PDB file of C-alpha atoms in Angstrom:
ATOM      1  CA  UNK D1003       0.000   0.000   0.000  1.00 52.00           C
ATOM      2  CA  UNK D1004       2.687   2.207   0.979  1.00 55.00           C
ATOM      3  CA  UNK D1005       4.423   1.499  -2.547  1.00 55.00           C
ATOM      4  CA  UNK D1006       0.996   3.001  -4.438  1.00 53.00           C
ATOM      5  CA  UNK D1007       1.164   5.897  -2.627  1.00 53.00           C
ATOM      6  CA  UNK D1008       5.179   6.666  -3.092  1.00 50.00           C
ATOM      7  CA  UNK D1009       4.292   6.009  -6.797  1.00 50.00           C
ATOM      8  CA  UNK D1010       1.150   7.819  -7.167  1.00 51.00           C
ATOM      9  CA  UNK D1011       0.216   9.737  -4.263  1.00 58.00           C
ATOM     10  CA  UNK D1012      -3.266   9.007  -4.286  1.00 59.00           C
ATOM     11  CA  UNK D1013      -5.998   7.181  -5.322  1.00 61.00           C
ATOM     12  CA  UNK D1014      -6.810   9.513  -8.031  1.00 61.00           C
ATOM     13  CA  UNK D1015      -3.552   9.686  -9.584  1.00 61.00           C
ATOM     14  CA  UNK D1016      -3.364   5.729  -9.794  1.00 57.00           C
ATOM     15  CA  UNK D1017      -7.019   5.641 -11.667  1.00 59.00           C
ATOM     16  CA  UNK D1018      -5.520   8.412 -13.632  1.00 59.00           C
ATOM     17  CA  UNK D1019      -2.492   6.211 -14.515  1.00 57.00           C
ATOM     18  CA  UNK D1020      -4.557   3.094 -14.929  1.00 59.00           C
ATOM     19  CA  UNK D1021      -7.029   4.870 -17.471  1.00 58.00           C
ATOM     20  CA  UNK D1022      -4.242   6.641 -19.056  1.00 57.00           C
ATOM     21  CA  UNK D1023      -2.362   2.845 -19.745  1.00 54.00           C
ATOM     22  CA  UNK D1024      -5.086   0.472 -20.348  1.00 55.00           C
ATOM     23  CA  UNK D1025      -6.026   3.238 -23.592  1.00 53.00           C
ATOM     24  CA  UNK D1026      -2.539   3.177 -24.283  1.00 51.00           C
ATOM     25  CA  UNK D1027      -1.781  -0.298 -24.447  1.00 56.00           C
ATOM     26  CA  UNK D1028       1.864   0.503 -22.686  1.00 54.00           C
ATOM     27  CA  UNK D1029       2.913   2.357 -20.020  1.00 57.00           C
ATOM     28  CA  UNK D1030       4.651   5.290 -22.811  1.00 61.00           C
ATOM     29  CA  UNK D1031       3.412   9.077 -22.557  1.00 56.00           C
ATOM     30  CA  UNK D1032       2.666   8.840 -26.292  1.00 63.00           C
ATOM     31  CA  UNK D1033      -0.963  10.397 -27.357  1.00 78.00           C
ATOM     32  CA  UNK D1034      -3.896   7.931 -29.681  1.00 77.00           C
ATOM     33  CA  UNK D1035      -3.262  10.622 -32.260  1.00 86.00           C
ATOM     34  CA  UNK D1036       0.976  10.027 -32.334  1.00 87.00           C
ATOM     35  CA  UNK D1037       0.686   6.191 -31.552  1.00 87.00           C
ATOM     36  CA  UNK D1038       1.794   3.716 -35.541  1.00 91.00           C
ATOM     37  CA  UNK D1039      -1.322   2.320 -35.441  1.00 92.00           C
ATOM     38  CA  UNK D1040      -2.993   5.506 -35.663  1.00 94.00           C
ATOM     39  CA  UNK D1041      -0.687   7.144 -37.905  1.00 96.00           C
ATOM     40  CA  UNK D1042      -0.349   4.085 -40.088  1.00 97.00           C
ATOM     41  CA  UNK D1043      -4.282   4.044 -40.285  1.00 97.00           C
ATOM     42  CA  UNK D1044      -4.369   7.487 -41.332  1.00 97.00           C
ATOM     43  CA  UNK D1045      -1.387   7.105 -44.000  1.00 97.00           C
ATOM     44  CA  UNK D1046      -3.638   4.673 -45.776  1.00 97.00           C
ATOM     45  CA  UNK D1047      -4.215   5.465 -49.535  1.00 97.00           C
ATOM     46  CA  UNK D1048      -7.625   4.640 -49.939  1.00 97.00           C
ATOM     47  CA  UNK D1049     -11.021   5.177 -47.707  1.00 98.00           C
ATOM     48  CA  UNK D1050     -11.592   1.414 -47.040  1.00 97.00           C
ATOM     49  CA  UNK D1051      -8.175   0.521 -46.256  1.00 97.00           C
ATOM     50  CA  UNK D1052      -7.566   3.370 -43.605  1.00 98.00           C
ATOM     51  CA  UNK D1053     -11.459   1.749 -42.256  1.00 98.00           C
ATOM     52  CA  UNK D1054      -9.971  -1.650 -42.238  1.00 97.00           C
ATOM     53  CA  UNK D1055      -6.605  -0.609 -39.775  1.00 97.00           C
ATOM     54  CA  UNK D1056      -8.437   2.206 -38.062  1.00 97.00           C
ATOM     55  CA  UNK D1057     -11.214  -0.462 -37.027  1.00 98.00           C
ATOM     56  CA  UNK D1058      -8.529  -2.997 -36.282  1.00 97.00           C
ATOM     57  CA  UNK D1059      -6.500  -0.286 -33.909  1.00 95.00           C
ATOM     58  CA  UNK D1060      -9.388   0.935 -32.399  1.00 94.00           C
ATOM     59  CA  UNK D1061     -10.709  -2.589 -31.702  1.00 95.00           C
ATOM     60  CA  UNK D1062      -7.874  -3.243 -29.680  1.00 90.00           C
ATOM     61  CA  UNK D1063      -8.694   0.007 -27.431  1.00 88.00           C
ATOM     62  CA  UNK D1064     -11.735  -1.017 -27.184  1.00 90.00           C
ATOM     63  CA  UNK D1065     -10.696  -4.336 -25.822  1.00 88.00           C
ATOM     64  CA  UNK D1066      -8.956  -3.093 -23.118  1.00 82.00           C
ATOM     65  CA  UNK D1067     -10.696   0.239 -22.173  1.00 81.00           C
ATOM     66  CA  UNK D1068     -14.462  -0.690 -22.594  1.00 76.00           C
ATOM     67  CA  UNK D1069     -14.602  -3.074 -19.187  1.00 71.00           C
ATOM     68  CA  UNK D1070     -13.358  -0.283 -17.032  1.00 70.00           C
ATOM     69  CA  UNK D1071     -16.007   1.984 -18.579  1.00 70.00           C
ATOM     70  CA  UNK D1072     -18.358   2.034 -15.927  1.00 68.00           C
ATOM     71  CA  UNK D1073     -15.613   2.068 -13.347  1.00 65.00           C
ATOM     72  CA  UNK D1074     -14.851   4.824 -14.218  1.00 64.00           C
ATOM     73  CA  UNK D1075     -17.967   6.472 -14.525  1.00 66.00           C
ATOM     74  CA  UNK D1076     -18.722   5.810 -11.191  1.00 65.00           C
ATOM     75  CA  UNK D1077     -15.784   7.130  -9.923  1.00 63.00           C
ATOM     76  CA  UNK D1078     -16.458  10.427 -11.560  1.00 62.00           C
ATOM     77  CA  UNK D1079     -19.857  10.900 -10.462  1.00 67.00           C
ATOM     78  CA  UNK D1080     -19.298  10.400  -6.836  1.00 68.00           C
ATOM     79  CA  UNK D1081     -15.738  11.949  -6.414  1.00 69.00           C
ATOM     80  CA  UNK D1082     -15.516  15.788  -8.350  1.00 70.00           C
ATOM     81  CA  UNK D1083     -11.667  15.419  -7.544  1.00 68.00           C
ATOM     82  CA  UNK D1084     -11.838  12.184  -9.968  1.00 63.00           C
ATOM     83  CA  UNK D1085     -13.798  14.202 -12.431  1.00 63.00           C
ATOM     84  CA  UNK D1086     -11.486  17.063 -12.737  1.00 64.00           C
ATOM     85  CA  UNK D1087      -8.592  14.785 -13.666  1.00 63.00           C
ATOM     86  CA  UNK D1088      -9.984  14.869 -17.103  1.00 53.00           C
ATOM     87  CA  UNK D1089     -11.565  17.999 -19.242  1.00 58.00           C
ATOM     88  CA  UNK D1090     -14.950  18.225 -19.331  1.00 62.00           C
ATOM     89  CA  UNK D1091     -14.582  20.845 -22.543  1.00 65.00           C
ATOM     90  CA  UNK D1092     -13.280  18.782 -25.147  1.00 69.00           C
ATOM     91  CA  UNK D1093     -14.444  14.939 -25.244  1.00 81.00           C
ATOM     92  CA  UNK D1094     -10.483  12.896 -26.300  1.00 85.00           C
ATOM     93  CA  UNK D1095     -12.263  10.454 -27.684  1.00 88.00           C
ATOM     94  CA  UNK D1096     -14.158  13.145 -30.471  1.00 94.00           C
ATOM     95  CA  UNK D1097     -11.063  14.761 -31.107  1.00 93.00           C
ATOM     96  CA  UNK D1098      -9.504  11.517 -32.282  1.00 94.00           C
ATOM     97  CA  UNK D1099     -12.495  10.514 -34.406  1.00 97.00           C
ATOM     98  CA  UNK D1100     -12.420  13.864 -36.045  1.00 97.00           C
ATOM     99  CA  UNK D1101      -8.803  13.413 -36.867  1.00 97.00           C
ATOM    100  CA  UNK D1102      -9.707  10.075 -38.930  1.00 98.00           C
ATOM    101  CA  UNK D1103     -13.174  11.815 -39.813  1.00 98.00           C
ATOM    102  CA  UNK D1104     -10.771  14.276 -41.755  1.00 97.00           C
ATOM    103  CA  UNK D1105      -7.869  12.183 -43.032  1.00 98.00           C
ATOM    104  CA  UNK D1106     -10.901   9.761 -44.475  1.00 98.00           C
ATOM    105  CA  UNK D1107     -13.210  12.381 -46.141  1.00 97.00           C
ATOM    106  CA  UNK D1108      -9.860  13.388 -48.566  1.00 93.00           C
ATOM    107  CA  UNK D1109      -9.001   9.800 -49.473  1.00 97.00           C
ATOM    108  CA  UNK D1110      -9.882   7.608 -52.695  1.00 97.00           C
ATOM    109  CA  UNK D1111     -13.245   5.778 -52.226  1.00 98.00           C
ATOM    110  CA  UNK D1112     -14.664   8.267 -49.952  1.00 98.00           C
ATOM    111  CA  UNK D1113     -18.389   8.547 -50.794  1.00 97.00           C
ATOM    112  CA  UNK D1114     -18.461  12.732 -51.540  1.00 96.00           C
ATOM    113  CA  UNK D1115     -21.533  13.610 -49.390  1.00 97.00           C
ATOM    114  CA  UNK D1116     -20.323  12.260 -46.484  1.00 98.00           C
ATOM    115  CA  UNK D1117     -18.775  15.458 -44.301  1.00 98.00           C
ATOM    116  CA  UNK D1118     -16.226  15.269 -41.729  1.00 98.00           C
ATOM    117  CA  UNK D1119     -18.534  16.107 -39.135  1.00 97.00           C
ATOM    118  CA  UNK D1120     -20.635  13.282 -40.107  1.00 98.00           C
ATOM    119  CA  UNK D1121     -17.828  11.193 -40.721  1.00 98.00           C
ATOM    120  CA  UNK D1122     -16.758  11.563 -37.088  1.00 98.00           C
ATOM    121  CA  UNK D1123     -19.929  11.159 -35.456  1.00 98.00           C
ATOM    122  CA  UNK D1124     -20.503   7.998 -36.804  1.00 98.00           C
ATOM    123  CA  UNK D1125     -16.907   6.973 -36.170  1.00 98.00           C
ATOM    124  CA  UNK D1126     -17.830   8.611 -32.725  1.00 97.00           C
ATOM    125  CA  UNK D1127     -21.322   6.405 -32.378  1.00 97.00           C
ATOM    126  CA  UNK D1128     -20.315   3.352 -33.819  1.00 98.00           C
ATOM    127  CA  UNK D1129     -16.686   2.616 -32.084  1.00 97.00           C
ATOM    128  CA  UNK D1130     -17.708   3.756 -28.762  1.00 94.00           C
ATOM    129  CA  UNK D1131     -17.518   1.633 -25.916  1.00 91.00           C
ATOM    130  CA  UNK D1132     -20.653   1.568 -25.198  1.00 92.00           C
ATOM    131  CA  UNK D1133     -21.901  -0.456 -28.280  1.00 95.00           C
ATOM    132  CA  UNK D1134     -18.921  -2.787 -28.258  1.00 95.00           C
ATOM    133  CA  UNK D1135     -19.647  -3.684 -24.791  1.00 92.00           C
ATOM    134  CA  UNK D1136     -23.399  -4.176 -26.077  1.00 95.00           C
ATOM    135  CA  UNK D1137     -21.930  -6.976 -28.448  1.00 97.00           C
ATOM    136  CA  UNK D1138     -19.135  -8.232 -27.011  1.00 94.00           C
ATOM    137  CA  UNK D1139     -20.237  -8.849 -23.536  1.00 92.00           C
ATOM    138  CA  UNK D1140     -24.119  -8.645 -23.411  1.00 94.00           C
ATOM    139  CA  UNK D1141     -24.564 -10.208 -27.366  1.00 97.00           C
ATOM    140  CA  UNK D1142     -21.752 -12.527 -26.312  1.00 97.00           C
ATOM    141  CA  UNK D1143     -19.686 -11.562 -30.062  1.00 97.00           C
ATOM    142  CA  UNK D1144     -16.211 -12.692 -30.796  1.00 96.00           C
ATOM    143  CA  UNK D1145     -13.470  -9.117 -31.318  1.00 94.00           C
ATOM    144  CA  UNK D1146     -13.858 -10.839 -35.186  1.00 96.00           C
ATOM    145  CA  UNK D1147     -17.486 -10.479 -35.424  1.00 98.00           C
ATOM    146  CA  UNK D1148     -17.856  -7.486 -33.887  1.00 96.00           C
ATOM    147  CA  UNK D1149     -14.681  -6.071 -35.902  1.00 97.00           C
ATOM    148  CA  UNK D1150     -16.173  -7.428 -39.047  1.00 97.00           C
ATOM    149  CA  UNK D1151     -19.384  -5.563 -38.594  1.00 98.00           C
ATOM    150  CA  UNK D1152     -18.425  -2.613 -37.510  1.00 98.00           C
ATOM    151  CA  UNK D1153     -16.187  -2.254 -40.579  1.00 98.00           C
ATOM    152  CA  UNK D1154     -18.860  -3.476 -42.898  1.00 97.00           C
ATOM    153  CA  UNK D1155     -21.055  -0.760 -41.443  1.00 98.00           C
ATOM    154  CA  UNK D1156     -18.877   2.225 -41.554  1.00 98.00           C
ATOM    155  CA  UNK D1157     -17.963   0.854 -45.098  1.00 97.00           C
ATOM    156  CA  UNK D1158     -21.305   0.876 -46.203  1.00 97.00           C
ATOM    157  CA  UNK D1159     -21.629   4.670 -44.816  1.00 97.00           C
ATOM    158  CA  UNK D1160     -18.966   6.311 -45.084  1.00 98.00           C
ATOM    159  CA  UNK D1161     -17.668   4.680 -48.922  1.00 98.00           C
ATOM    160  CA  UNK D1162     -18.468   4.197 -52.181  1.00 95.00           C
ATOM    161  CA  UNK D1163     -20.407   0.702 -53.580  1.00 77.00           C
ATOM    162  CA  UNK D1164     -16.973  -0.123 -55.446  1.00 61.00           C
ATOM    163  CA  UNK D1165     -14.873   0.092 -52.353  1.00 45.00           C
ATOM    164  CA  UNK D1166     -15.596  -3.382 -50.811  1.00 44.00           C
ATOM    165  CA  UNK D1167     -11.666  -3.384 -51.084  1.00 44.00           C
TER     166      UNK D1167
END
């Protein structure tokens, strides 16, 4: 116990840290925005190929951040020192959607009418924890399955017919 609080002082500061690392993946101050798999994503040349490794790198966050979810939430509502560890003004998760809303829009097989701000709020909606949680652990769905449809679907809404790809 004593070793937790030399690390992290308090309570707060270790569900800070523990948030902070199971998005992550690692332990390394490195932002979702600046991680490869992001950036990778991103540097695809065509719509449904930055789909397919965005949905595969955010599938893995997913994985590990979605079953602390309503830790979390809990510990926010009933400790406003826990809540002010993270912004209430800008939502991390949006901003990071609207970075691959934007790098999407501009790319090859990118249905025209779709906008960026649509774009990201149905990357926003549809890879949220929320919903995976709904399949994976209520629906009982394999990461495949759900990984599968969730990348058909986005396909299907934010690409053109020829970019089954």
């Amino acid at each position: 116990m004593q070793t937790i609080y030399f690390v992290f002082g308090n309570k707060r500061a270790l569900l800070k840290e523990l948030v902070d690392v199971t998005i992550a993946g690692d332990d390394e101050p490195v932002a979702t925005m600046d991680r490869p798999w992001y950036v990778a994503a991103l540097a695809a040349g065509t719509a449904q190929d930055m789909l397919r490794a965005y949905v595969a790198g955010t599938t893995s966050v997913l994985e590990r951040v979605a079953p602390i979810g309503r830790v979390l939430e809990a510990a926010v509502a009933s400790d406003p020192e826990v809540a002010s560890l993270w912004s209430h003004d800008v939502d991390p998760r949006h901003v990071v959607q609207q970075g691959a809303a934007r790098a999407l829009v501009g790319k090859p097989g990118a249905r025209a009418e779709v906008s960026v701000e649509e774009a990201a709020d149905l990357l926003y909606g549809l890879l949220s924890p929320e919903l995976y949680l709904l399949f994976v652990r209520e629906r009982g769905w394999t990461r495949e399955r759900w990984e599968r449809w969730v990348g058909e679907t986005l396909r299907a809404q934010l690409c053109t017919m020829g970019g089954n790809g």
